[in-house]
Each structure stands twice: as C-alpha cells, then as structure tokens.
Amino acid sequence: MFKLFKTILKAGEATTKYPFAPFPVSPGFRGKPELDPTQCISCGACTIACPANALSMGTDAQAGTRTWELFLGRCIFCGRCEEVCPTHALALTPEFELAVGRREDLFQRATFKLEPCAECGQPFASHKEVDYALALLVQSGLPAEEAEAQRTHLATCPACKRKQNLADPSKVALGPYINKGML
Ligand code: SF4
Ligand code: SF4
C-alpha cells in the first residue's frame, strides 16, 4: 500500500481541475473566431476563403449596407479566414466553450455602410474599403493629396469603370473601333 502511495505521489496529478479552473490551451490553439468590426473593411475575402460556408456577406442595396455574418454552427476552426484577412480584423481565439442555449446565439454579425458609385449611384463597396484602398496608396508612397484625388476613381463601381474605359480610346485599344461602330 505504501508503495502504491509513493508511486501516486511520484506521478503527480494526472488530471486537470477543469471545469473548476480554466483549462490552459496550447499556443496556436484554434478556437472561436472573433471579429473586430473596427478593423474590418468588409472586403469579403474571408467569406470566399471559408471552406465550410460559415462566413457570408449580405448586401441590402435599399439600406446601403453590407452585413458580415459568422455562423459558428458551421465553423471547422481551420483558420483560413484569419490567414486571408488583410487587416487582421478576424482572429481565432483560445475560446473553446461554445455551447449555447439558442441557435441564434451561434451567430456573429457586423454591418457596414456602403459607398455609392460616383458615376451611377449604386452602392457597390463598403465605405471603409474605399478608405482602405486610399490608405494603401499613401502607404506605398503617394502623397496624401494625390491619393485623395483618386477617390472618385476608387469610388466608381466596376461596371461604370468598364464603360468609362471602353468610351475612352486612349485607355482600351478597342475604343476606336467601338466609336466608329465597327464592333
Ligand atoms: S475558421 Fe475556417 S471554417 Fe471557421 S469561419 Fe474561419 S475559415 Fe470558416
Ligand atoms: S477578410 Fe477581414 S476585412 Fe475582409 S471581410 Fe473578412 S474580416 Fe473583414
């Protein structure tokens, strides 16, 4: 018996005190993804990368808003969203206690204001995304005033940009043919 106690004492504690004490997880543990809405520019990169379709983006053109949504019930904690996020707005946390009483509590949402196209007025990208593109120009060395002068161009939707490019013969080689009615 004494020998058994000695072996037990030597082995130390084989179990943890969880759930009466916090359970320490390993560094790099992939738990619940958390969004920092102040950092998010609503670019949608994470929603495209998510292999489990746990992330989605919904646009309400009437209200001029775009809503980012995470449904934890589908998340497989792969970390792809964190990898692709350009602004470090989304990160996996050490949190693993995810049980909830209501399905609705498995959702995280954040809503962003959309920028209307400078040409046609249709909302197409989030206001923060346009600001982010300008900030990147400044970061890459363009003086702030010159970057600001690009705002109208950056705030033009892809469809209007295409039309502008086609109408301007100096920008697209097809322009002269279109203007002459040859295409
Ligand atoms: S961790 Fe993976 S599955 Fe979960 S939201 Fe991010 S990309 Fe999707
Ligand atoms: S990739 Fe990052 S910035 Fe873009 S929508 Fe997802 S969380 Fe927001």
PDB file of C-alpha atoms and ligand atoms in Angstrom:
ATOM      1  CA  MET A   1       0.000   0.000   0.000  1.00  0.00           C
ATOM      2  CA  PHE A   2       2.793   2.380   0.966  1.00  0.00           C
ATOM      3  CA  LYS A   3       4.483   1.597  -2.339  1.00  0.00           C
ATOM      4  CA  LEU A   4       1.276   2.466  -4.201  1.00  0.00           C
ATOM      5  CA  PHE A   5       1.004   5.872  -2.429  1.00  0.00           C
ATOM      6  CA  LYS A   6       4.642   6.530  -3.222  1.00  0.00           C
ATOM      7  CA  THR A   7       4.013   5.794  -6.925  1.00  0.00           C
ATOM      8  CA  ILE A   8       0.929   8.056  -6.933  1.00  0.00           C
ATOM      9  CA  LEU A   9       2.834  10.900  -5.278  1.00  0.00           C
ATOM     10  CA  LYS A  10       5.700  10.483  -7.722  1.00  0.00           C
ATOM     11  CA  ALA A  11       3.349  10.545 -10.731  1.00  0.00           C
ATOM     12  CA  GLY A  12       1.730  13.795  -9.532  1.00  0.00           C
ATOM     13  CA  GLU A  13      -1.669  14.977 -10.799  1.00  0.00           C
ATOM     14  CA  ALA A  14      -2.761  13.156 -13.925  1.00  0.00           C
ATOM     15  CA  THR A  15      -5.958  15.159 -14.425  1.00  0.00           C
ATOM     16  CA  THR A  16      -6.715  18.871 -14.646  1.00  0.00           C
ATOM     17  CA  LYS A  17      -9.022  20.882 -12.398  1.00  0.00           C
ATOM     18  CA  TYR A  18     -11.206  21.894 -15.363  1.00  0.00           C
ATOM     19  CA  PRO A  19     -14.066  22.922 -15.237  1.00  0.00           C
ATOM     20  CA  PHE A  20     -13.350  24.263 -11.719  1.00  0.00           C
ATOM     21  CA  ALA A  21     -10.268  26.081 -13.024  1.00  0.00           C
ATOM     22  CA  PRO A  22      -9.559  27.453 -16.533  1.00  0.00           C
ATOM     23  CA  PHE A  23      -8.102  24.893 -18.947  1.00  0.00           C
ATOM     24  CA  PRO A  24      -4.822  26.137 -20.437  1.00  0.00           C
ATOM     25  CA  VAL A  25      -4.745  25.547 -24.210  1.00  0.00           C
ATOM     26  CA  SER A  26      -1.586  25.160 -26.325  1.00  0.00           C
ATOM     27  CA  PRO A  27      -0.100  28.155 -28.143  1.00  0.00           C
ATOM     28  CA  GLY A  28      -1.674  28.452 -31.593  1.00  0.00           C
ATOM     29  CA  PHE A  29      -4.840  26.678 -30.457  1.00  0.00           C
ATOM     30  CA  ARG A  30      -7.639  27.345 -32.944  1.00  0.00           C
ATOM     31  CA  GLY A  31     -10.804  28.258 -31.052  1.00  0.00           C
ATOM     32  CA  LYS A  32     -13.746  30.555 -31.675  1.00  0.00           C
ATOM     33  CA  PRO A  33     -13.125  33.135 -34.450  1.00  0.00           C
ATOM     34  CA  GLU A  34     -13.709  36.705 -33.272  1.00  0.00           C
ATOM     35  CA  LEU A  35     -14.235  39.733 -35.479  1.00  0.00           C
ATOM     36  CA  ASP A  36     -13.019  43.205 -34.599  1.00  0.00           C
ATOM     37  CA  PRO A  37     -15.578  45.298 -36.545  1.00  0.00           C
ATOM     38  CA  THR A  38     -13.473  48.443 -36.189  1.00  0.00           C
ATOM     39  CA  GLN A  39     -10.673  46.770 -38.172  1.00  0.00           C
ATOM     40  CA  CYS A  40     -12.916  45.008 -40.704  1.00  0.00           C
ATOM     41  CA  ILE A  41     -13.290  46.721 -44.091  1.00  0.00           C
ATOM     42  CA  SER A  42     -15.981  44.272 -45.265  1.00  0.00           C
ATOM     43  CA  CYS A  43     -13.877  43.181 -48.242  1.00  0.00           C
ATOM     44  CA  GLY A  44     -15.364  39.683 -48.236  1.00  0.00           C
ATOM     45  CA  ALA A  45     -12.027  37.836 -48.572  1.00  0.00           C
ATOM     46  CA  CYS A  46     -12.757  35.661 -45.530  1.00  0.00           C
ATOM     47  CA  THR A  47     -16.204  34.698 -46.827  1.00  0.00           C
ATOM     48  CA  ILE A  48     -14.659  33.482 -50.095  1.00  0.00           C
ATOM     49  CA  ALA A  49     -11.892  31.552 -48.321  1.00  0.00           C
ATOM     50  CA  CYS A  50     -14.111  29.833 -45.732  1.00  0.00           C
ATOM     51  CA  PRO A  51     -14.342  26.163 -46.805  1.00  0.00           C
ATOM     52  CA  ALA A  52     -17.318  25.415 -44.557  1.00  0.00           C
ATOM     53  CA  ASN A  53     -19.503  28.339 -45.664  1.00  0.00           C
ATOM     54  CA  ALA A  54     -19.609  29.513 -42.070  1.00  0.00           C
ATOM     55  CA  LEU A  55     -18.970  33.070 -43.233  1.00  0.00           C
ATOM     56  CA  SER A  56     -21.249  35.038 -45.502  1.00  0.00           C
ATOM     57  CA  MET A  57     -21.870  38.578 -46.654  1.00  0.00           C
ATOM     58  CA  GLY A  58     -25.308  40.033 -47.358  1.00  0.00           C
ATOM     59  CA  THR A  59     -25.967  43.301 -49.177  1.00  0.00           C
ATOM     60  CA  ASP A  60     -29.032  45.469 -48.651  1.00  0.00           C
ATOM     61  CA  ALA A  61     -28.888  47.896 -51.562  1.00  0.00           C
ATOM     62  CA  GLN A  62     -32.004  49.689 -50.327  1.00  0.00           C
ATOM     63  CA  ALA A  63     -30.475  50.478 -46.937  1.00  0.00           C
ATOM     64  CA  GLY A  64     -26.990  50.900 -48.429  1.00  0.00           C
ATOM     65  CA  THR A  65     -25.449  48.398 -46.028  1.00  0.00           C
ATOM     66  CA  ARG A  66     -23.480  45.151 -46.148  1.00  0.00           C
ATOM     67  CA  THR A  67     -23.633  42.658 -43.296  1.00  0.00           C
ATOM     68  CA  TRP A  68     -20.849  40.246 -42.430  1.00  0.00           C
ATOM     69  CA  GLU A  69     -22.050  37.084 -40.691  1.00  0.00           C
ATOM     70  CA  LEU A  70     -20.377  34.149 -38.963  1.00  0.00           C
ATOM     71  CA  PHE A  71     -22.403  31.053 -38.111  1.00  0.00           C
ATOM     72  CA  LEU A  72     -20.384  29.139 -35.542  1.00  0.00           C
ATOM     73  CA  GLY A  73     -22.508  26.039 -36.092  1.00  0.00           C
ATOM     74  CA  ARG A  74     -20.715  25.503 -39.407  1.00  0.00           C
ATOM     75  CA  CYS A  75     -17.194  26.614 -38.399  1.00  0.00           C
ATOM     76  CA  ILE A  76     -14.489  23.927 -38.525  1.00  0.00           C
ATOM     77  CA  PHE A  77     -11.817  26.168 -36.919  1.00  0.00           C
ATOM     78  CA  CYS A  78      -9.453  25.825 -39.861  1.00  0.00           C
ATOM     79  CA  GLY A  79      -8.126  29.386 -39.567  1.00  0.00           C
ATOM     80  CA  ARG A  80      -8.355  30.205 -43.307  1.00  0.00           C
ATOM     81  CA  CYS A  81     -10.326  33.381 -42.547  1.00  0.00           C
ATOM     82  CA  GLU A  82      -7.569  34.644 -40.262  1.00  0.00           C
ATOM     83  CA  GLU A  83      -4.918  33.879 -42.890  1.00  0.00           C
ATOM     84  CA  VAL A  84      -6.591  35.834 -45.694  1.00  0.00           C
ATOM     85  CA  CYS A  85      -7.856  38.852 -43.734  1.00  0.00           C
ATOM     86  CA  PRO A  86      -5.836  41.856 -44.972  1.00  0.00           C
ATOM     87  CA  THR A  87      -6.450  43.973 -41.873  1.00  0.00           C
ATOM     88  CA  HIS A  88      -6.144  41.373 -39.074  1.00  0.00           C
ATOM     89  CA  ALA A  89      -9.782  42.015 -38.224  1.00  0.00           C
ATOM     90  CA  LEU A  90     -10.540  38.341 -37.751  1.00  0.00           C
ATOM     91  CA  ALA A  91      -8.610  36.032 -35.446  1.00  0.00           C
ATOM     92  CA  LEU A  92      -9.123  32.650 -33.867  1.00  0.00           C
ATOM     93  CA  THR A  93      -9.168  32.890 -30.081  1.00  0.00           C
ATOM     94  CA  PRO A  94      -8.359  30.265 -27.414  1.00  0.00           C
ATOM     95  CA  GLU A  95     -12.064  30.084 -26.528  1.00  0.00           C
ATOM     96  CA  PHE A  96     -13.459  26.554 -26.873  1.00  0.00           C
ATOM     97  CA  GLU A  97     -16.541  26.583 -24.629  1.00  0.00           C
ATOM     98  CA  LEU A  98     -19.079  27.279 -27.344  1.00  0.00           C
ATOM     99  CA  ALA A  99     -22.261  25.644 -26.093  1.00  0.00           C
ATOM    100  CA  VAL A 100     -25.272  27.960 -26.266  1.00  0.00           C
ATOM    101  CA  GLY A 101     -28.928  27.597 -25.375  1.00  0.00           C
ATOM    102  CA  ARG A 102     -30.332  29.194 -28.524  1.00  0.00           C
ATOM    103  CA  ARG A 103     -29.300  28.711 -32.167  1.00  0.00           C
ATOM    104  CA  GLU A 104     -29.394  32.492 -32.652  1.00  0.00           C
ATOM    105  CA  ASP A 105     -26.507  32.833 -30.185  1.00  0.00           C
ATOM    106  CA  LEU A 106     -24.220  30.988 -32.642  1.00  0.00           C
ATOM    107  CA  PHE A 107     -24.242  33.986 -34.989  1.00  0.00           C
ATOM    108  CA  GLN A 108     -21.906  36.979 -35.014  1.00  0.00           C
ATOM    109  CA  ARG A 109     -22.824  39.928 -37.237  1.00  0.00           C
ATOM    110  CA  ALA A 110     -21.403  43.300 -38.206  1.00  0.00           C
ATOM    111  CA  THR A 111     -22.983  45.835 -40.570  1.00  0.00           C
ATOM    112  CA  PHE A 112     -21.084  48.322 -42.721  1.00  0.00           C
ATOM    113  CA  LYS A 113     -22.143  51.370 -44.724  1.00  0.00           C
ATOM    114  CA  LEU A 114     -21.785  51.049 -48.497  1.00  0.00           C
ATOM    115  CA  GLU A 115     -20.219  53.665 -50.770  1.00  0.00           C
ATOM    116  CA  PRO A 116     -22.481  54.732 -53.670  1.00  0.00           C
ATOM    117  CA  CYS A 117     -20.758  54.614 -57.067  1.00  0.00           C
ATOM    118  CA  ALA A 118     -19.532  58.096 -58.004  1.00  0.00           C
ATOM    119  CA  GLU A 119     -20.969  57.540 -61.511  1.00  0.00           C
ATOM    120  CA  CYS A 120     -24.255  55.611 -61.256  1.00  0.00           C
ATOM    121  CA  GLY A 121     -25.006  55.987 -57.532  1.00  0.00           C
ATOM    122  CA  GLN A 122     -25.449  52.238 -56.949  1.00  0.00           C
ATOM    123  CA  PRO A 123     -23.823  51.042 -53.710  1.00  0.00           C
ATOM    124  CA  PHE A 124     -21.004  48.619 -54.577  1.00  0.00           C
ATOM    125  CA  ALA A 125     -18.272  48.514 -51.903  1.00  0.00           C
ATOM    126  CA  SER A 126     -18.071  49.460 -48.282  1.00  0.00           C
ATOM    127  CA  HIS A 127     -17.048  52.989 -47.424  1.00  0.00           C
ATOM    128  CA  LYS A 128     -14.223  51.555 -45.299  1.00  0.00           C
ATOM    129  CA  GLU A 129     -12.912  49.507 -48.231  1.00  0.00           C
ATOM    130  CA  VAL A 130     -12.543  52.641 -50.367  1.00  0.00           C
ATOM    131  CA  ASP A 131     -10.774  54.382 -47.459  1.00  0.00           C
ATOM    132  CA  TYR A 132      -8.508  51.349 -47.089  1.00  0.00           C
ATOM    133  CA  ALA A 133      -7.545  51.475 -50.786  1.00  0.00           C
ATOM    134  CA  LEU A 134      -6.654  55.164 -50.374  1.00  0.00           C
ATOM    135  CA  ALA A 135      -4.641  54.410 -47.239  1.00  0.00           C
ATOM    136  CA  LEU A 136      -2.696  51.759 -49.186  1.00  0.00           C
ATOM    137  CA  LEU A 137      -1.823  54.312 -51.875  1.00  0.00           C
ATOM    138  CA  VAL A 138      -0.495  56.662 -49.194  1.00  0.00           C
ATOM    139  CA  GLN A 139       1.405  53.809 -47.530  1.00  0.00           C
ATOM    140  CA  SER A 140       3.021  52.950 -50.848  1.00  0.00           C
ATOM    141  CA  GLY A 141       4.453  56.471 -51.075  1.00  0.00           C
ATOM    142  CA  LEU A 142       1.807  58.552 -52.901  1.00  0.00           C
ATOM    143  CA  PRO A 143       1.364  61.996 -51.286  1.00  0.00           C
ATOM    144  CA  ALA A 144      -1.945  62.220 -49.359  1.00  0.00           C
ATOM    145  CA  GLU A 145      -3.400  64.936 -51.669  1.00  0.00           C
ATOM    146  CA  GLU A 146      -2.645  62.903 -54.796  1.00  0.00           C
ATOM    147  CA  ALA A 147      -4.173  59.809 -53.208  1.00  0.00           C
ATOM    148  CA  GLU A 148      -7.293  61.800 -52.262  1.00  0.00           C
ATOM    149  CA  ALA A 149      -7.577  62.920 -55.891  1.00  0.00           C
ATOM    150  CA  GLN A 150      -8.039  59.223 -56.777  1.00  0.00           C
ATOM    151  CA  ARG A 151     -11.103  58.916 -54.534  1.00  0.00           C
ATOM    152  CA  THR A 152     -13.655  59.402 -57.346  1.00  0.00           C
ATOM    153  CA  HIS A 153     -11.930  56.719 -59.435  1.00  0.00           C
ATOM    154  CA  LEU A 154     -11.761  54.299 -56.496  1.00  0.00           C
ATOM    155  CA  ALA A 155     -15.369  55.060 -55.607  1.00  0.00           C
ATOM    156  CA  THR A 156     -16.580  54.078 -59.095  1.00  0.00           C
ATOM    157  CA  CYS A 157     -18.195  50.668 -59.459  1.00  0.00           C
ATOM    158  CA  PRO A 158     -16.578  48.059 -61.768  1.00  0.00           C
ATOM    159  CA  ALA A 159     -19.407  48.284 -64.338  1.00  0.00           C
ATOM    160  CA  CYS A 160     -19.014  52.068 -64.671  1.00  0.00           C
ATOM    161  CA  LYS A 161     -15.220  51.746 -64.831  1.00  0.00           C
ATOM    162  CA  ARG A 162     -15.602  49.294 -67.707  1.00  0.00           C
ATOM    163  CA  LYS A 163     -17.904  51.699 -69.553  1.00  0.00           C
ATOM    164  CA  GLN A 164     -15.502  54.596 -68.959  1.00  0.00           C
ATOM    165  CA  ASN A 165     -12.568  52.553 -70.239  1.00  0.00           C
ATOM    166  CA  LEU A 166     -14.425  51.470 -73.349  1.00  0.00           C
ATOM    167  CA  ALA A 167     -15.558  55.022 -74.087  1.00  0.00           C
ATOM    168  CA  ASP A 168     -12.013  56.380 -73.741  1.00  0.00           C
ATOM    169  CA  PRO A 169      -9.992  55.328 -76.835  1.00  0.00           C
ATOM    170  CA  SER A 170      -6.718  56.136 -75.070  1.00  0.00           C
ATOM    171  CA  LYS A 171      -7.391  53.502 -72.390  1.00  0.00           C
ATOM    172  CA  VAL A 172      -8.532  50.499 -74.398  1.00  0.00           C
ATOM    173  CA  ALA A 173      -7.418  49.523 -77.857  1.00  0.00           C
ATOM    174  CA  LEU A 174     -10.995  48.527 -78.730  1.00  0.00           C
ATOM    175  CA  GLY A 175     -12.221  52.096 -78.132  1.00  0.00           C
ATOM    176  CA  PRO A 176     -11.655  53.476 -81.673  1.00  0.00           C
ATOM    177  CA  TYR A 177     -13.476  50.513 -83.254  1.00  0.00           C
ATOM    178  CA  ILE A 178     -16.431  50.880 -80.876  1.00  0.00           C
ATOM    179  CA  ASN A 179     -16.660  54.630 -81.510  1.00  0.00           C
ATOM    180  CA  LYS A 180     -16.654  54.018 -85.249  1.00  0.00           C
ATOM    181  CA  GLY A 181     -19.388  51.423 -84.885  1.00  0.00           C
ATOM    182  CA  MET A 182     -17.133  48.642 -86.179  1.00  0.00           C
ATOM    183  CA  LEU A 183     -17.849  46.269 -83.248  1.00  0.00           C
TER     184      LEU A 183
HETATM  185  S1  SF4 B   1     -12.125  29.107 -39.041  1.00  0.00           S
HETATM  186 FE1  SF4 B   1     -12.404  28.170 -41.078  1.00  0.00          FE
HETATM  187  S2  SF4 B   1     -14.487  27.369 -41.045  1.00  0.00           S
HETATM  188 FE2  SF4 B   1     -14.330  28.798 -39.311  1.00  0.00          FE
HETATM  189  S3  SF4 B   1     -15.042  30.730 -40.134  1.00  0.00           S
HETATM  190 FE3  SF4 B   1     -12.824  30.727 -40.393  1.00  0.00          FE
HETATM  191  S4  SF4 B   1     -12.496  29.928 -42.475  1.00  0.00           S
HETATM  192 FE4  SF4 B   1     -14.614  29.425 -41.893  1.00  0.00          FE
HETATM  193  S1  SF4 B   2     -11.271  39.414 -44.689  1.00  0.00           S
HETATM  194 FE1  SF4 B   2     -11.077  40.659 -42.829  1.00  0.00          FE
HETATM  195  S2  SF4 B   2     -11.529  42.740 -43.503  1.00  0.00           S
HETATM  196 FE2  SF4 B   2     -12.284  41.365 -45.097  1.00  0.00          FE
HETATM  197  S3  SF4 B   2     -14.443  40.989 -44.541  1.00  0.00           S
HETATM  198 FE3  SF4 B   2     -13.254  39.344 -43.621  1.00  0.00          FE
HETATM  199  S4  SF4 B   2     -12.817  40.082 -41.545  1.00  0.00           S
HETATM  200 FE4  SF4 B   2     -13.449  41.850 -42.719  1.00  0.00          FE
END
